[in-house]
Each structure stands twice: as C-alpha cells, then as structure tokens.
Amino acid sequence: MIDEIIDFVSQHQESTASVSVWRRILGFYPEEVNSSVLADLRNGLEKAEPDEVEACYYIIK
C-alpha cells in the first residue's frame, strides 16, 4: 500500500488526494515535491498506524 501511495503522490502532486495524504502524514503540503520530501512521506507512512496507512490508501483510490 505504501508504494502505491508514494507512486500516486509523485505522479499527481497537486491533486486533492495528494494534498490530503501529505497533510495527514506530515502535517503540511510541501512547496516542492522532490526525492527528499518523498522519503519523509515514506518514513511517515512506515511509522504510521496501519489504519492510517489504509485511510491514505483509500484516499488515493
């Protein structure tokens, strides 16, 4: 699920779903999406509760 979330967010950077995932996991929407910020998102998702990851997954689907 995490890989699919990261793929979606990197491909659809300005979508409402992506903004929701960023804010839900990191608490903000980055001005620029780059590899560093994507790594932060991945780390946040890996540390998040399974229910939170599942919620993000359903947001992007």
CSV table of N, CA, C and O in Angstrom, one decimal:
chain,number,residue,atom,x,y,z
A,1,MET,N,0.8,-1.2,0.0
A,1,MET,CA,0.0,0.0,0.0
A,1,MET,C,0.9,1.3,0.0
A,1,MET,O,0.5,2.2,-0.7
A,2,ILE,N,1.9,1.2,0.8
A,2,ILE,CA,2.8,2.4,0.9
A,2,ILE,C,3.4,2.8,-0.5
A,2,ILE,O,3.4,3.9,-0.9
A,3,ASP,N,3.8,1.8,-1.2
A,3,ASP,CA,4.4,2.0,-2.6
A,3,ASP,C,3.4,2.7,-3.5
A,3,ASP,O,3.7,3.6,-4.2
A,4,GLU,N,2.2,2.2,-3.4
A,4,GLU,CA,1.1,2.8,-4.3
A,4,GLU,C,0.8,4.2,-3.9
A,4,GLU,O,0.6,5.1,-4.7
A,5,ILE,N,0.8,4.5,-2.6
A,5,ILE,CA,0.6,5.9,-2.1
A,5,ILE,C,1.7,6.8,-2.6
A,5,ILE,O,1.4,7.9,-3.2
A,6,ILE,N,2.9,6.3,-2.5
A,6,ILE,CA,4.1,7.2,-2.9
A,6,ILE,C,4.0,7.4,-4.4
A,6,ILE,O,4.2,8.5,-4.9
A,7,ASP,N,3.7,6.3,-5.2
A,7,ASP,CA,3.6,6.5,-6.6
A,7,ASP,C,2.5,7.5,-7.0
A,7,ASP,O,2.8,8.3,-7.9
A,8,PHE,N,1.4,7.4,-6.4
A,8,PHE,CA,0.3,8.3,-6.7
A,8,PHE,C,0.7,9.7,-6.4
A,8,PHE,O,0.5,10.6,-7.2
A,9,VAL,N,1.2,9.9,-5.2
A,9,VAL,CA,1.5,11.3,-4.8
A,9,VAL,C,2.6,11.9,-5.7
A,9,VAL,O,2.6,13.1,-6.0
A,10,SER,N,3.6,11.1,-6.1
A,10,SER,CA,4.6,11.6,-7.0
A,10,SER,C,4.1,11.9,-8.4
A,10,SER,O,4.6,12.8,-9.1
A,11,GLN,N,3.1,11.2,-8.9
A,11,GLN,CA,2.6,11.4,-10.2
A,11,GLN,C,1.5,12.4,-10.3
A,11,GLN,O,1.3,13.1,-11.3
A,12,HIS,N,0.8,12.6,-9.1
A,12,HIS,CA,-0.4,13.6,-9.1
A,12,HIS,C,-0.1,14.5,-7.9
A,12,HIS,O,-0.9,14.6,-7.0
A,13,GLN,N,0.9,15.3,-8.1
A,13,GLN,CA,1.4,16.1,-6.9
A,13,GLN,C,0.5,17.2,-6.4
A,13,GLN,O,0.5,17.5,-5.2
A,14,GLU,N,-0.4,17.7,-7.3
A,14,GLU,CA,-1.3,18.8,-6.8
A,14,GLU,C,-2.7,18.3,-6.7
A,14,GLU,O,-3.6,19.2,-6.5
A,15,SER,N,-3.0,17.1,-6.7
A,15,SER,CA,-4.3,16.6,-6.6
A,15,SER,C,-4.8,16.8,-5.2
A,15,SER,O,-4.0,16.8,-4.2
A,16,THR,N,-6.1,16.9,-5.0
A,16,THR,CA,-6.7,17.0,-3.7
A,16,THR,C,-6.3,15.8,-2.8
A,16,THR,O,-6.1,15.9,-1.6
A,17,ALA,N,-6.3,14.6,-3.4
A,17,ALA,CA,-6.0,13.4,-2.7
A,17,ALA,C,-4.5,13.4,-2.2
A,17,ALA,O,-4.2,13.1,-1.0
A,18,SER,N,-3.6,13.9,-3.0
A,18,SER,CA,-2.2,14.0,-2.6
A,18,SER,C,-2.0,15.0,-1.5
A,18,SER,O,-1.3,14.7,-0.5
A,19,VAL,N,-2.7,16.1,-1.6
A,19,VAL,CA,-2.6,17.2,-0.5
A,19,VAL,C,-3.1,16.6,0.8
A,19,VAL,O,-2.5,16.8,1.8
A,20,SER,N,-4.2,15.8,0.7
A,20,SER,CA,-4.8,15.2,1.9
A,20,SER,C,-3.8,14.2,2.5
A,20,SER,O,-3.6,14.2,3.8
A,21,VAL,N,-3.1,13.4,1.7
A,21,VAL,CA,-2.1,12.5,2.2
A,21,VAL,C,-1.0,13.2,2.9
A,21,VAL,O,-0.6,12.9,4.0
A,22,TRP,N,-0.4,14.2,2.2
A,22,TRP,CA,0.7,15.0,2.8
A,22,TRP,C,0.3,15.6,4.2
A,22,TRP,O,1.0,15.4,5.1
A,23,ARG,N,-0.9,16.2,4.2
A,23,ARG,CA,-1.3,16.9,5.5
A,23,ARG,C,-1.6,15.8,6.5
A,23,ARG,O,-1.3,16.1,7.7
A,24,ARG,N,-2.1,14.7,6.2
A,24,ARG,CA,-2.4,13.7,7.2
A,24,ARG,C,-1.2,13.1,7.8
A,24,ARG,O,-1.1,12.8,9.0
A,25,ILE,N,-0.2,12.8,6.9
A,25,ILE,CA,1.0,12.1,7.4
A,25,ILE,C,2.1,13.1,7.9
A,25,ILE,O,2.7,12.9,9.0
A,26,LEU,N,2.3,14.2,7.2
A,26,LEU,CA,3.4,15.1,7.6
A,26,LEU,C,2.9,16.4,8.3
A,26,LEU,O,3.7,17.1,8.8
A,27,GLY,N,1.6,16.7,8.1
A,27,GLY,CA,1.1,17.9,8.7
A,27,GLY,C,1.2,19.1,7.8
A,27,GLY,O,0.8,20.2,8.3
A,28,PHE,N,1.7,19.0,6.6
A,28,PHE,CA,1.8,20.1,5.7
A,28,PHE,C,1.9,19.6,4.3
A,28,PHE,O,2.1,18.5,4.0
A,29,TYR,N,1.7,20.5,3.4
A,29,TYR,CA,1.8,20.3,1.9
A,29,TYR,C,3.1,20.9,1.5
A,29,TYR,O,3.2,22.2,1.6
A,30,PRO,N,4.1,20.2,1.0
A,30,PRO,CA,5.4,20.8,0.6
A,30,PRO,C,5.2,21.7,-0.6
A,30,PRO,O,4.4,21.4,-1.5
A,31,GLU,N,6.0,22.7,-0.6
A,31,GLU,CA,6.1,23.6,-1.8
A,31,GLU,C,6.6,22.9,-3.0
A,31,GLU,O,6.1,23.2,-4.1
A,32,GLU,N,7.6,22.1,-2.8
A,32,GLU,CA,8.2,21.3,-3.9
A,32,GLU,C,8.3,19.8,-3.5
A,32,GLU,O,8.8,19.5,-2.5
A,33,VAL,N,7.8,19.0,-4.4
A,33,VAL,CA,7.9,17.6,-4.2
A,33,VAL,C,9.1,17.1,-4.8
A,33,VAL,O,9.3,17.2,-6.1
A,34,ASN,N,10.1,16.6,-4.0
A,34,ASN,CA,11.3,16.0,-4.5
A,34,ASN,C,11.6,14.7,-3.8
A,34,ASN,O,10.8,14.3,-2.9
A,35,SER,N,12.7,14.1,-4.1
A,35,SER,CA,13.1,12.8,-3.5
A,35,SER,C,13.2,12.9,-2.0
A,35,SER,O,12.8,11.9,-1.3
A,36,SER,N,13.7,14.0,-1.5
A,36,SER,CA,13.8,14.1,0.0
A,36,SER,C,12.5,14.1,0.7
A,36,SER,O,12.3,13.5,1.7
A,37,VAL,N,11.6,14.9,0.1
A,37,VAL,CA,10.2,15.0,0.7
A,37,VAL,C,9.5,13.7,0.6
A,37,VAL,O,8.7,13.3,1.5
A,38,LEU,N,9.7,13.1,-0.5
A,38,LEU,CA,9.0,11.8,-0.7
A,38,LEU,C,9.6,10.7,0.3
A,38,LEU,O,8.8,9.9,0.8
A,39,ALA,N,10.9,10.8,0.6
A,39,ALA,CA,11.4,9.9,1.6
A,39,ALA,C,10.9,10.2,3.0
A,39,ALA,O,10.6,9.3,3.7
A,40,ASP,N,10.6,11.5,3.3
A,40,ASP,CA,10.0,11.9,4.5
A,40,ASP,C,8.6,11.3,4.6
A,40,ASP,O,8.1,10.8,5.6
A,41,LEU,N,7.8,11.4,3.5
A,41,LEU,CA,6.5,10.8,3.4
A,41,LEU,C,6.5,9.3,3.6
A,41,LEU,O,5.7,8.7,4.4
A,42,ARG,N,7.5,8.6,3.0
A,42,ARG,CA,7.6,7.2,3.1
A,42,ARG,C,7.9,6.8,4.6
A,42,ARG,O,7.3,5.9,5.1
A,43,ASN,N,8.8,7.5,5.2
A,43,ASN,CA,9.1,7.3,6.6
A,43,ASN,C,7.9,7.5,7.5
A,43,ASN,O,7.7,6.7,8.4
A,44,GLY,N,7.2,8.6,7.2
A,44,GLY,CA,5.9,8.8,8.0
A,44,GLY,C,4.9,7.7,7.8
A,44,GLY,O,4.3,7.3,8.8
A,45,LEU,N,4.8,7.2,6.6
A,45,LEU,CA,3.8,6.1,6.4
A,45,LEU,C,4.3,4.9,7.1
A,45,LEU,O,3.4,4.1,7.6
A,46,GLU,N,5.6,4.6,7.0
A,46,GLU,CA,6.1,3.4,7.7
A,46,GLU,C,5.9,3.4,9.2
A,46,GLU,O,5.8,2.4,9.8
A,47,LYS,N,5.9,4.6,9.8
A,47,LYS,CA,5.8,4.8,11.2
A,47,LYS,C,4.3,4.9,11.6
A,47,LYS,O,4.0,4.7,12.8
A,48,ALA,N,3.4,5.2,10.7
A,48,ALA,CA,2.0,5.4,11.0
A,48,ALA,C,1.3,4.1,11.4
A,48,ALA,O,1.8,3.0,11.0
A,49,GLU,N,0.3,4.2,12.1
A,49,GLU,CA,-0.6,3.1,12.4
A,49,GLU,C,-1.1,2.5,11.1
A,49,GLU,O,-1.4,3.2,10.2
A,50,PRO,N,-1.4,1.2,11.1
A,50,PRO,CA,-1.9,0.5,9.9
A,50,PRO,C,-3.2,1.1,9.4
A,50,PRO,O,-3.5,1.3,8.2
A,51,ASP,N,-4.1,1.6,10.4
A,51,ASP,CA,-5.3,2.2,10.0
A,51,ASP,C,-5.1,3.5,9.2
A,51,ASP,O,-5.9,3.8,8.3
A,52,GLU,N,-4.1,4.2,9.6
A,52,GLU,CA,-3.8,5.5,9.0
A,52,GLU,C,-3.3,5.3,7.6
A,52,GLU,O,-3.7,6.0,6.6
A,53,VAL,N,-2.4,4.3,7.4
A,53,VAL,CA,-1.9,3.9,6.1
A,53,VAL,C,-3.1,3.5,5.2
A,53,VAL,O,-3.2,3.9,4.0
A,54,GLU,N,-4.0,2.7,5.7
A,54,GLU,CA,-5.1,2.2,5.0
A,54,GLU,C,-6.0,3.4,4.6
A,54,GLU,O,-6.5,3.4,3.5
A,55,ALA,N,-6.2,4.3,5.5
A,55,ALA,CA,-7.0,5.5,5.2
A,55,ALA,C,-6.4,6.3,4.0
A,55,ALA,O,-7.1,6.7,3.1
A,56,CYS,N,-5.1,6.5,4.0
A,56,CYS,CA,-4.4,7.2,2.9
A,56,CYS,C,-4.5,6.4,1.6
A,56,CYS,O,-4.7,7.0,0.6
A,57,TYR,N,-4.5,5.1,1.7
A,57,TYR,CA,-4.6,4.3,0.5
A,57,TYR,C,-6.0,4.5,-0.1
A,57,TYR,O,-6.1,4.7,-1.3
A,58,TYR,N,-7.0,4.5,0.7
A,58,TYR,CA,-8.4,4.7,0.2
A,58,TYR,C,-8.6,6.1,-0.3
A,58,TYR,O,-9.4,6.3,-1.2
A,59,ILE,N,-7.9,7.1,0.2
A,59,ILE,CA,-8.0,8.5,-0.3
A,59,ILE,C,-7.5,8.5,-1.7
A,59,ILE,O,-8.1,9.2,-2.5
A,60,ILE,N,-6.4,7.8,-2.0
A,60,ILE,CA,-5.9,7.9,-3.4
A,60,ILE,C,-6.6,7.0,-4.4
A,60,ILE,O,-6.4,7.1,-5.6
A,61,LYS,N,-7.4,6.1,-3.9
A,61,LYS,CA,-8.1,5.2,-4.8
A,61,LYS,C,-9.5,5.7,-5.2
A,61,LYS,O,-10.2,6.2,-5.2
